PDB file of C-alpha atoms in Angstrom:
ATOM      1  CA  MET V  26       0.022   0.026   0.002  1.00 51.00           C
ATOM      2  CA  GLU V  27       1.427   3.487  -1.072  1.00 46.00           C
ATOM      3  CA  ASN V  28       0.501   6.681   0.598  1.00 47.00           C
ATOM      4  CA  MET V  29       0.745   9.678  -1.759  1.00 43.00           C
ATOM      5  CA  ASP V  30       0.185  12.270   1.008  1.00 52.00           C
ATOM      6  CA  VAL V  31       3.694  11.793   2.626  1.00 54.00           C
ATOM      7  CA  THR V  32       5.596  14.603   4.405  1.00 67.00           C
ATOM      8  CA  ASN V  33       8.250  12.266   5.962  1.00 85.00           C
ATOM      9  CA  ARG V  34       9.699   9.071   4.441  1.00 94.00           C
ATOM     10  CA  ILE V  35      11.695   6.622   6.850  1.00 96.00           C
ATOM     11  CA  LEU V  36      13.794   3.765   5.333  1.00 98.00           C
ATOM     12  CA  VAL V  37      13.689   0.353   7.195  1.00 98.00           C
ATOM     13  CA  PRO V  38      16.142  -2.472   5.794  1.00 97.00           C
ATOM     14  CA  VAL V  39      14.784  -5.759   6.571  1.00 96.00           C
ATOM     15  CA  ASP V  40      15.896  -9.247   6.195  1.00 92.00           C
ATOM     16  CA  GLY V  41      13.387 -11.537   7.984  1.00 87.00           C
ATOM     17  CA  SER V  42      15.323 -11.442  11.308  1.00 86.00           C
ATOM     18  CA  ALA V  43      14.079 -10.797  14.616  1.00 86.00           C
ATOM     19  CA  PRO V  44      15.871  -7.498  14.918  1.00 86.00           C
ATOM     20  CA  SER V  45      14.795  -6.336  11.675  1.00 92.00           C
ATOM     21  CA  GLN V  46      11.275  -7.147  12.361  1.00 93.00           C
ATOM     22  CA  GLN V  47      11.385  -5.432  15.837  1.00 94.00           C
ATOM     23  CA  ALA V  48      12.806  -2.413  14.081  1.00 95.00           C
ATOM     24  CA  LEU V  49       9.787  -2.404  11.857  1.00 96.00           C
ATOM     25  CA  ARG V  50       7.439  -2.517  14.663  1.00 95.00           C
ATOM     26  CA  PHE V  51       9.163   0.461  16.104  1.00 94.00           C
ATOM     27  CA  ALA V  52       8.963   2.176  12.753  1.00 95.00           C
ATOM     28  CA  ILE V  53       5.263   1.441  12.699  1.00 95.00           C
ATOM     29  CA  ASP V  54       4.658   2.979  16.248  1.00 93.00           C
ATOM     30  CA  PHE V  55       6.726   6.041  15.330  1.00 91.00           C
ATOM     31  CA  THR V  56       4.772   6.565  12.136  1.00 91.00           C
ATOM     32  CA  ARG V  57       1.293   6.273  14.160  1.00 90.00           C
ATOM     33  CA  ARG V  58       2.638   8.849  16.631  1.00 87.00           C
ATOM     34  CA  CYS V  59       4.133  11.237  13.998  1.00 83.00           C
ATOM     35  CA  GLY V  60       1.669  10.881  11.147  1.00 79.00           C
ATOM     36  CA  GLY V  61       2.301  11.983   7.452  1.00 79.00           C
ATOM     37  CA  THR V  62       5.083   9.248   7.207  1.00 86.00           C
ATOM     38  CA  GLU V  63       5.638   6.670   4.777  1.00 92.00           C
ATOM     39  CA  ILE V  64       7.927   3.587   5.071  1.00 97.00           C
ATOM     40  CA  GLU V  65      10.476   2.686   2.407  1.00 97.00           C
ATOM     41  CA  LEU V  66      10.835  -1.244   2.828  1.00 97.00           C
ATOM     42  CA  LEU V  67      14.094  -2.588   1.365  1.00 97.00           C
ATOM     43  CA  ASN V  68      15.787  -5.881   1.147  1.00 97.00           C
ATOM     44  CA  VAL V  69      19.458  -6.051   0.206  1.00 96.00           C
ATOM     45  CA  GLN V  70      20.833  -9.278  -1.415  1.00 95.00           C
ATOM     46  CA  ALA V  71      24.633  -9.523  -1.585  1.00 92.00           C
ATOM     47  CA  PRO V  72      25.762 -10.166  -5.087  1.00 89.00           C
ATOM     48  CA  ILE V  73      27.038 -13.487  -6.263  1.00 85.00           C
ATOM     49  CA  GLU V  74      30.776 -13.084  -7.121  1.00 76.00           C
ATOM     50  CA  SER V  75      31.727 -16.725  -7.520  1.00 74.00           C
ATOM     51  CA  GLY V  76      33.205 -17.259 -10.824  1.00 73.00           C
ATOM     52  CA  LEU V  77      32.160 -21.019 -10.621  1.00 74.00           C
ATOM     53  CA  VAL V  78      28.342 -19.864 -10.198  1.00 76.00           C
ATOM     54  CA  ARG V  79      28.540 -17.297 -12.747  1.00 72.00           C
ATOM     55  CA  ALA V  80      29.987 -19.730 -15.223  1.00 74.00           C
ATOM     56  CA  GLN V  81      26.959 -22.106 -14.816  1.00 80.00           C
ATOM     57  CA  LEU V  82      24.371 -19.493 -14.542  1.00 80.00           C
ATOM     58  CA  SER V  83      23.330 -16.382 -16.563  1.00 82.00           C
ATOM     59  CA  ALA V  84      23.273 -12.951 -15.041  1.00 83.00           C
ATOM     60  CA  ARG V  85      19.647 -12.787 -15.589  1.00 88.00           C
ATOM     61  CA  THR V  86      19.001 -16.120 -13.852  1.00 88.00           C
ATOM     62  CA  ILE V  87      21.185 -15.041 -10.790  1.00 83.00           C
ATOM     63  CA  GLU V  88      19.350 -11.594 -10.640  1.00 86.00           C
ATOM     64  CA  GLU V  89      16.002 -13.370 -10.572  1.00 91.00           C
ATOM     65  CA  GLY V  90      16.982 -15.792  -7.992  1.00 91.00           C
ATOM     66  CA  LEU V  91      18.272 -13.186  -5.759  1.00 93.00           C
ATOM     67  CA  THR V  92      15.298 -10.974  -6.205  1.00 94.00           C
ATOM     68  CA  GLY V  93      13.074 -14.080  -5.445  1.00 95.00           C
ATOM     69  CA  PHE V  94      15.006 -14.465  -2.237  1.00 94.00           C
ATOM     70  CA  GLY V  95      14.479 -10.823  -1.268  1.00 95.00           C
ATOM     71  CA  GLU V  96      10.773 -11.029  -2.004  1.00 96.00           C
ATOM     72  CA  ASP V  97      10.429 -13.933   0.263  1.00 95.00           C
ATOM     73  CA  ALA V  98      12.218 -12.159   2.966  1.00 94.00           C
ATOM     74  CA  LEU V  99       9.776  -9.120   2.709  1.00 96.00           C
ATOM     75  CA  GLN V 100       6.610 -11.087   3.200  1.00 95.00           C
ATOM     76  CA  SER V 101       6.500 -11.059   6.751  1.00 94.00           C
ATOM     77  CA  SER V 102       7.336  -7.334   6.811  1.00 96.00           C
ATOM     78  CA  ARG V 103       4.590  -6.516   4.421  1.00 97.00           C
ATOM     79  CA  ALA V 104       2.084  -8.438   6.403  1.00 96.00           C
ATOM     80  CA  LEU V 105       2.846  -6.310   9.495  1.00 96.00           C
ATOM     81  CA  LEU V 106       2.501  -3.068   7.485  1.00 96.00           C
ATOM     82  CA  ASP V 107      -0.631  -4.090   5.785  1.00 96.00           C
ATOM     83  CA  GLU V 108      -2.211  -5.104   9.127  1.00 96.00           C
ATOM     84  CA  ALA V 109      -1.203  -1.774  10.715  1.00 95.00           C
ATOM     85  CA  GLY V 110      -2.531   0.026   7.744  1.00 94.00           C
ATOM     86  CA  ILE V 111       0.730   2.008   7.170  1.00 93.00           C
ATOM     87  CA  GLY V 112       1.739   3.341   3.789  1.00 91.00           C
ATOM     88  CA  TYR V 113       4.885   1.843   2.342  1.00 96.00           C
ATOM     89  CA  ARG V 114       7.013   1.156  -0.777  1.00 96.00           C
ATOM     90  CA  ALA V 115       8.905  -2.173  -0.913  1.00 97.00           C
ATOM     91  CA  GLN V 116      12.008  -3.007  -2.950  1.00 97.00           C
ATOM     92  CA  VAL V 117      14.700  -5.640  -3.510  1.00 97.00           C
ATOM     93  CA  LEU V 118      18.161  -4.538  -4.382  1.00 97.00           C
ATOM     94  CA  ILE V 119      21.392  -6.310  -5.077  1.00 95.00           C
ATOM     95  CA  GLY V 120      24.639  -4.878  -3.749  1.00 95.00           C
ATOM     96  CA  ARG V 121      26.860  -4.285  -0.782  1.00 93.00           C
ATOM     97  CA  PHE V 122      24.657  -4.080   2.240  1.00 93.00           C
ATOM     98  CA  GLY V 123      25.885  -0.667   3.878  1.00 93.00           C
ATOM     99  CA  GLU V 124      26.505   1.174   0.568  1.00 95.00           C
ATOM    100  CA  THR V 125      23.124   0.211  -0.989  1.00 96.00           C
ATOM    101  CA  ILE V 126      21.240   0.943   2.132  1.00 97.00           C
ATOM    102  CA  CYS V 127      22.550   4.560   2.446  1.00 97.00           C
ATOM    103  CA  ARG V 128      22.388   5.282  -1.377  1.00 97.00           C
ATOM    104  CA  HIS V 129      18.939   4.089  -1.573  1.00 97.00           C
ATOM    105  CA  ALA V 130      17.774   6.168   1.513  1.00 97.00           C
ATOM    106  CA  LEU V 131      19.128   9.252  -0.261  1.00 97.00           C
ATOM    107  CA  ASP V 132      17.665   8.256  -3.646  1.00 97.00           C
ATOM    108  CA  THR V 133      14.184   7.862  -2.275  1.00 96.00           C
ATOM    109  CA  GLY V 134      14.334  11.101  -0.211  1.00 96.00           C
ATOM    110  CA  CYS V 135      14.278   9.582   3.173  1.00 97.00           C
ATOM    111  CA  GLU V 136      15.065  11.517   6.334  1.00 95.00           C
ATOM    112  CA  GLU V 137      16.214   8.823   8.477  1.00 96.00           C
ATOM    113  CA  ILE V 138      16.937   5.021   8.781  1.00 97.00           C
ATOM    114  CA  ILE V 139      15.465   2.753  11.136  1.00 97.00           C
ATOM    115  CA  MET V 140      17.043  -0.790  11.552  1.00 95.00           C
ATOM    116  CA  GLY V 141      17.783  -3.632  13.619  1.00 92.00           C
ATOM    117  CA  SER V 142      21.097  -3.549  15.502  1.00 85.00           C
ATOM    118  CA  ARG V 143      21.826  -7.151  14.192  1.00 72.00           C
ATOM    119  CA  GLY V 144      20.537  -8.874  11.185  1.00 50.00           C
ATOM    120  CA  MET V 145      20.988 -11.622   8.821  1.00 41.00           C
ATOM    121  CA  GLY V 146      22.795 -11.882   5.712  1.00 42.00           C
ATOM    122  CA  MET V 147      22.302 -14.583   3.104  1.00 37.00           C
ATOM    123  CA  PHE V 148      23.936 -17.335   5.405  1.00 34.00           C
ATOM    124  CA  GLY V 149      23.852 -16.246   9.004  1.00 35.00           C
ATOM    125  CA  ASN V 150      23.927 -13.806  11.907  1.00 35.00           C
ATOM    126  CA  LEU V 151      25.715 -10.536  11.452  1.00 36.00           C
ATOM    127  CA  MET V 152      27.259  -8.788  14.452  1.00 39.00           C
ATOM    128  CA  LEU V 153      26.620  -5.111  15.070  1.00 46.00           C
ATOM    129  CA  GLY V 154      30.046  -4.337  13.669  1.00 45.00           C
ATOM    130  CA  SER V 155      28.870  -5.385  10.246  1.00 76.00           C
ATOM    131  CA  VAL V 156      25.868  -4.088   8.472  1.00 87.00           C
ATOM    132  CA  ALA V 157      24.663  -1.726  11.259  1.00 87.00           C
ATOM    133  CA  THR V 158      28.240  -0.322  11.689  1.00 85.00           C
ATOM    134  CA  GLN V 159      28.643   0.200   7.869  1.00 88.00           C
ATOM    135  CA  VAL V 160      25.411   2.085   7.788  1.00 92.00           C
ATOM    136  CA  VAL V 161      26.032   4.205  10.931  1.00 89.00           C
ATOM    137  CA  GLN V 162      29.463   5.165   9.605  1.00 86.00           C
ATOM    138  CA  ALA V 163      28.479   5.901   5.921  1.00 89.00           C
ATOM    139  CA  ALA V 164      24.984   7.516   6.442  1.00 93.00           C
ATOM    140  CA  SER V 165      24.356  11.067   6.388  1.00 93.00           C
ATOM    141  CA  LEU V 166      21.060  10.619   7.739  1.00 95.00           C
ATOM    142  CA  PRO V 167      20.207   9.714  11.465  1.00 95.00           C
ATOM    143  CA  VAL V 168      20.192   6.114  12.045  1.00 95.00           C
ATOM    144  CA  THR V 169      17.928   4.468  14.806  1.00 95.00           C
ATOM    145  CA  LEU V 170      19.065   1.103  16.022  1.00 93.00           C
ATOM    146  CA  VAL V 171      16.638  -1.371  17.565  1.00 93.00           C
ATOM    147  CA  LYS V 172      17.500  -4.470  19.457  1.00 87.00           C
ATOM    148  CA  SER V 173      15.612  -7.869  18.846  1.00 79.00           C
ATOM    149  CA  LYS V 174      14.253  -7.551  22.336  1.00 74.00           C
ATOM    150  CA  GLY V 175      14.032  -3.739  22.207  1.00 69.00           C
ATOM    151  CA  GLU V 176      11.637  -2.045  24.516  1.00 75.00           C
ATOM    152  CA  TRP V 177       9.851   1.280  24.320  1.00 83.00           C
ATOM    153  CA  GLY V 178       6.665   2.726  25.589  1.00 81.00           C
ATOM    154  CA  THR V 179       5.299   5.886  23.541  1.00 80.00           C
ATOM    155  CA  PRO V 180       7.788   6.204  20.837  1.00 80.00           C
ATOM    156  CA  PHE V 181      10.012   9.369  21.467  1.00 81.00           C
ATOM    157  CA  ASP V 182       8.363  10.159  24.751  1.00 87.00           C
ATOM    158  CA  PRO V 183      10.197  10.539  26.978  1.00 92.00           C
ATOM    159  CA  VAL V 184      13.436  10.967  25.076  1.00 94.00           C
ATOM    160  CA  LEU V 185      17.012  11.448  26.434  1.00 96.00           C
ATOM    161  CA  VAL V 186      19.467  13.439  24.351  1.00 96.00           C
ATOM    162  CA  ALA V 187      23.274  13.421  25.264  1.00 94.00           C
ATOM    163  CA  VAL V 188      24.938  16.697  24.755  1.00 94.00           C
ATOM    164  CA  ASP V 189      28.556  17.725  24.997  1.00 89.00           C
ATOM    165  CA  GLY V 190      29.247  20.967  22.873  1.00 88.00           C
ATOM    166  CA  SER V 191      30.043  18.908  19.658  1.00 88.00           C
ATOM    167  CA  GLU V 192      28.642  19.643  16.373  1.00 91.00           C
ATOM    168  CA  ASN V 193      27.089  16.176  16.057  1.00 90.00           C
ATOM    169  CA  ALA V 194      25.422  16.739  19.494  1.00 91.00           C
ATOM    170  CA  LEU V 195      24.058  19.973  18.407  1.00 94.00           C
ATOM    171  CA  ARG V 196      22.619  18.284  15.340  1.00 94.00           C
ATOM    172  CA  ALA V 197      21.250  15.490  17.606  1.00 95.00           C
ATOM    173  CA  VAL V 198      19.301  18.346  19.632  1.00 96.00           C
ATOM    174  CA  ARG V 199      17.856  19.771  16.220  1.00 95.00           C
ATOM    175  CA  TYR V 200      16.769  16.191  15.490  1.00 95.00           C
ATOM    176  CA  VAL V 201      15.023  15.808  18.793  1.00 94.00           C
ATOM    177  CA  ALA V 202      13.327  19.483  18.249  1.00 93.00           C
ATOM    178  CA  LEU V 203      12.099  18.387  14.771  1.00 91.00           C
ATOM    179  CA  ARG V 204      10.749  15.204  15.872  1.00 89.00           C
ATOM    180  CA  ALA V 205       9.022  16.703  19.057  1.00 88.00           C
ATOM    181  CA  ARG V 206       7.389  19.221  16.795  1.00 86.00           C
ATOM    182  CA  ARG V 207       6.129  16.607  14.393  1.00 83.00           C
ATOM    183  CA  CYS V 208       5.014  14.008  17.003  1.00 82.00           C
ATOM    184  CA  GLY V 209       3.432  16.455  19.532  1.00 75.00           C
ATOM    185  CA  ALA V 210       4.407  17.105  23.031  1.00 66.00           C
ATOM    186  CA  ALA V 211       7.284  15.072  24.174  1.00 77.00           C
ATOM    187  CA  ARG V 212       9.249  14.915  27.546  1.00 90.00           C
ATOM    188  CA  VAL V 213      12.838  15.757  26.783  1.00 95.00           C
ATOM    189  CA  HIS V 214      15.805  15.143  29.177  1.00 95.00           C
ATOM    190  CA  VAL V 215      19.141  16.802  28.146  1.00 96.00           C
ATOM    191  CA  LEU V 216      22.063  15.146  29.687  1.00 96.00           C
ATOM    192  CA  ASN V 217      25.734  16.308  29.801  1.00 95.00           C
ATOM    193  CA  ILE V 218      28.475  14.104  31.399  1.00 92.00           C
ATOM    194  CA  GLN V 219      31.688  15.381  33.013  1.00 88.00           C
ATOM    195  CA  GLU V 220      34.764  13.474  33.950  1.00 81.00           C
ATOM    196  CA  PRO V 221      34.580  12.265  37.569  1.00 79.00           C
ATOM    197  CA  ILE V 222      36.422  14.519  40.094  1.00 69.00           C
ATOM    198  CA  ALA V 223      39.446  12.552  40.920  1.00 65.00           C
ATOM    199  CA  GLY V 224      39.995  11.583  44.545  1.00 58.00           C
ATOM    200  CA  SER V 225      42.662  13.682  46.263  1.00 55.00           C
ATOM    201  CA  PRO V 226      43.689  14.682  49.783  1.00 53.00           C
ATOM    202  CA  GLY V 227      42.158  17.957  49.175  1.00 57.00           C
ATOM    203  CA  SER V 228      39.478  19.614  51.423  1.00 61.00           C
ATOM    204  CA  ALA V 229      35.838  19.112  50.780  1.00 63.00           C
ATOM    205  CA  VAL V 230      35.766  22.815  49.801  1.00 57.00           C
ATOM    206  CA  ASP V 231      38.229  22.227  47.137  1.00 75.00           C
ATOM    207  CA  ARG V 232      35.923  19.555  45.984  1.00 74.00           C
ATOM    208  CA  GLU V 233      32.859  21.608  45.947  1.00 82.00           C
ATOM    209  CA  GLU V 234      34.744  24.306  44.093  1.00 83.00           C
ATOM    210  CA  ALA V 235      35.735  21.620  41.450  1.00 81.00           C
ATOM    211  CA  GLU V 236      32.204  20.306  41.103  1.00 81.00           C
ATOM    212  CA  ARG V 237      30.815  23.960  40.842  1.00 85.00           C
ATOM    213  CA  TYR V 238      33.405  24.713  38.042  1.00 87.00           C
ATOM    214  CA  ARG V 239      32.396  21.416  36.306  1.00 84.00           C
ATOM    215  CA  ARG V 240      28.662  22.450  36.440  1.00 86.00           C
ATOM    216  CA  GLU V 241      29.458  25.899  35.172  1.00 90.00           C
ATOM    217  CA  HIS V 242      31.480  24.266  32.364  1.00 87.00           C
ATOM    218  CA  ALA V 243      28.624  22.082  31.543  1.00 90.00           C
ATOM    219  CA  LEU V 244      26.107  24.857  31.185  1.00 91.00           C
ATOM    220  CA  LEU V 245      28.547  26.747  28.936  1.00 91.00           C
ATOM    221  CA  LEU V 246      29.025  23.647  26.721  1.00 89.00           C
ATOM    222  CA  THR V 247      25.298  22.990  26.287  1.00 93.00           C
ATOM    223  CA  GLU V 248      24.199  26.671  26.067  1.00 94.00           C
ATOM    224  CA  ILE V 249      23.717  26.481  22.372  1.00 94.00           C
ATOM    225  CA  ALA V 250      21.829  23.204  22.485  1.00 94.00           C
ATOM    226  CA  ARG V 251      19.553  24.486  25.166  1.00 94.00           C
ATOM    227  CA  ARG V 252      18.764  27.660  23.358  1.00 95.00           C
ATOM    228  CA  GLU V 253      17.826  25.552  20.208  1.00 94.00           C
ATOM    229  CA  LEU V 254      15.191  23.669  22.268  1.00 94.00           C
ATOM    230  CA  ASP V 255      14.140  27.208  23.830  1.00 95.00           C
ATOM    231  CA  SER V 256      13.545  28.778  20.477  1.00 93.00           C
ATOM    232  CA  ALA V 257      11.847  25.620  19.110  1.00 91.00           C
ATOM    233  CA  GLY V 258       9.399  25.770  22.123  1.00 91.00           C
ATOM    234  CA  ILE V 259      10.433  22.491  23.348  1.00 92.00           C
ATOM    235  CA  SER V 260      10.346  22.087  27.159  1.00 92.00           C
ATOM    236  CA  TYR V 261      13.124  20.009  28.769  1.00 94.00           C
ATOM    237  CA  GLU V 262      14.973  19.058  31.766  1.00 95.00           C
ATOM    238  CA  PHE V 263      18.651  19.492  32.015  1.00 95.00           C
ATOM    239  CA  GLU V 264      20.968  17.104  33.987  1.00 94.00           C
ATOM    240  CA  MET V 265      24.538  16.910  34.574  1.00 93.00           C
ATOM    241  CA  GLN V 266      26.473  13.832  35.865  1.00 92.00           C
ATOM    242  CA  PHE V 267      29.932  12.856  36.409  1.00 90.00           C
ATOM    243  CA  GLY V 268      31.398   9.428  35.146  1.00 91.00           C
ATOM    244  CA  ASP V 269      31.751   7.281  32.112  1.00 90.00           C
ATOM    245  CA  PRO V 270      29.486   8.706  29.339  1.00 90.00           C
ATOM    246  CA  ALA V 271      28.133   5.429  28.076  1.00 89.00           C
ATOM    247  CA  ILE V 272      27.419   4.095  31.553  1.00 91.00           C
ATOM    248  CA  GLU V 273      25.696   7.437  32.534  1.00 93.00           C
ATOM    249  CA  ILE V 274      23.554   7.484  29.401  1.00 94.00           C
ATOM    250  CA  ALA V 275      22.320   4.055  30.245  1.00 93.00           C
ATOM    251  CA  ARG V 276      21.717   4.944  33.792  1.00 95.00           C
ATOM    252  CA  ALA V 277      19.821   8.075  32.824  1.00 95.00           C
ATOM    253  CA  ALA V 278      17.796   6.361  30.461  1.00 94.00           C
ATOM    254  CA  ARG V 279      16.636   3.722  32.775  1.00 93.00           C
ATOM    255  CA  SER V 280      15.962   6.015  35.799  1.00 95.00           C
ATOM    256  CA  ARG V 281      13.942   8.216  33.749  1.00 93.00           C
ATOM    257  CA  ALA V 282      12.110   5.401  32.045  1.00 92.00           C
ATOM    258  CA  CYS V 283      13.052   6.929  28.589  1.00 93.00           C
ATOM    259  CA  SER V 284      11.663   5.202  25.439  1.00 92.00           C
ATOM    260  CA  HIS V 285      14.469   6.732  23.100  1.00 93.00           C
ATOM    261  CA  VAL V 286      17.938   7.693  23.306  1.00 95.00           C
ATOM    262  CA  VAL V 287      19.513  10.174  20.764  1.00 95.00           C
ATOM    263  CA  MET V 288      23.155  11.148  20.585  1.00 93.00           C
ATOM    264  CA  GLY V 289      25.776  12.226  18.102  1.00 90.00           C
ATOM    265  CA  THR V 290      27.908   9.379  16.543  1.00 82.00           C
ATOM    266  CA  ARG V 291      31.210  11.432  17.551  1.00 68.00           C
ATOM    267  CA  GLY V 292      31.278  13.637  20.439  1.00 51.00           C
ATOM    268  CA  LEU V 293      33.498  15.428  23.013  1.00 41.00           C
ATOM    269  CA  GLY V 294      34.107  14.103  26.587  1.00 42.00           C
ATOM    270  CA  ALA V 295      35.119  16.428  29.232  1.00 38.00           C
ATOM    271  CA  ALA V 296      38.475  17.079  27.445  1.00 35.00           C
ATOM    272  CA  THR V 297      39.043  14.783  24.208  1.00 34.00           C
ATOM    273  CA  ALA V 298      37.414  13.763  21.122  1.00 33.00           C
ATOM    274  CA  LEU V 299      35.765  10.212  21.445  1.00 35.00           C
ATOM    275  CA  MET V 300      35.482   7.958  18.507  1.00 40.00           C
ATOM    276  CA  LEU V 301      32.064   6.308  17.445  1.00 47.00           C
ATOM    277  CA  GLY V 302      33.101   2.926  18.950  1.00 48.00           C
ATOM    278  CA  SER V 303      33.754   4.064  22.430  1.00 67.00           C
ATOM    279  CA  VAL V 304      30.712   6.115  23.699  1.00 79.00           C
ATOM    280  CA  ALA V 305      27.873   5.361  20.997  1.00 78.00           C
ATOM    281  CA  TYR V 306      28.494   1.613  20.827  1.00 76.00           C
ATOM    282  CA  LYS V 307      28.755   1.237  24.384  1.00 82.00           C
ATOM    283  CA  ALA V 308      25.607   3.137  25.019  1.00 84.00           C
ATOM    284  CA  ILE V 309      23.745   0.965  22.470  1.00 83.00           C
ATOM    285  CA  HIS V 310      24.781  -2.134  24.218  1.00 82.00           C
ATOM    286  CA  GLY V 311      24.013  -0.639  27.548  1.00 86.00           C
ATOM    287  CA  VAL V 312      20.225   0.295  26.802  1.00 89.00           C
ATOM    288  CA  ASP V 313      17.277  -1.745  25.629  1.00 88.00           C
ATOM    289  CA  VAL V 314      15.362   1.103  23.980  1.00 92.00           C
ATOM    290  CA  PRO V 315      15.922   2.469  20.567  1.00 93.00           C
ATOM    291  CA  VAL V 316      19.199   4.738  20.192  1.00 94.00           C
ATOM    292  CA  THR V 317      19.312   7.259  17.239  1.00 94.00           C
ATOM    293  CA  LEU V 318      22.748   8.208  16.066  1.00 93.00           C
ATOM    294  CA  VAL V 319      23.103  11.765  14.269  1.00 93.00           C
ATOM    295  CA  ARG V 320      26.368  12.738  12.651  1.00 87.00           C
TER     296      ARG V 320
END
């Protein structure tokens, strides 16, 4: 079923695995909440590169076979969308997984990608480090990763956004503001994490002074992000914590019963740049709710 009255399009790559089906369920809930959204359903089949196979079968036969595999993989996803009454378009493409997903998202005018944190290729399970990693690293669009046992209440409400003063964190805040406007009122929690104050023989007064300085520093780092939310008319709560960023993000998401976490793919710690694999991936593994990565 295709809906022509669309203001937002989401790409959902599926392969029949439990994580991809759970990602589609989240996309359905997200679409119901936000409205005006169509789902672009995609199955990618890896190309046959074996010279032995190509010597025995024509290119057309191989393509038809792979397309048939893809259509079979799409059946359960089509059934979910038809039952939900959600508009969608479905397609099977042959190519490298991450590259094909990212290119198709841009070619079809999608605003974001929602996918399982793990999936299946043609022959078996793929770790997060393969397809999901390829997409997160290559995509210019926000990517939401959903676990096979992922849990959420009302999509995007409440939402936790990690802010550290980096450009990507600022874009994450803008993403939150846009989705909050489209989806209606949302409870937004803004979190900044500072390095813990190292233990020392100094007095309690010295530690209090150090903590006060860190809090002032956190407010300065997040000022532009908080202004973005203020100008968008989005209400929020601001929190600063000391500790490991990924651990504190997971803790805050659980303690505030957040249904969604949003963060930049690269950010700044209290002092130095952090690679994607350090904070973002640790945070993904530490929470059960969907995580949106913005670059």
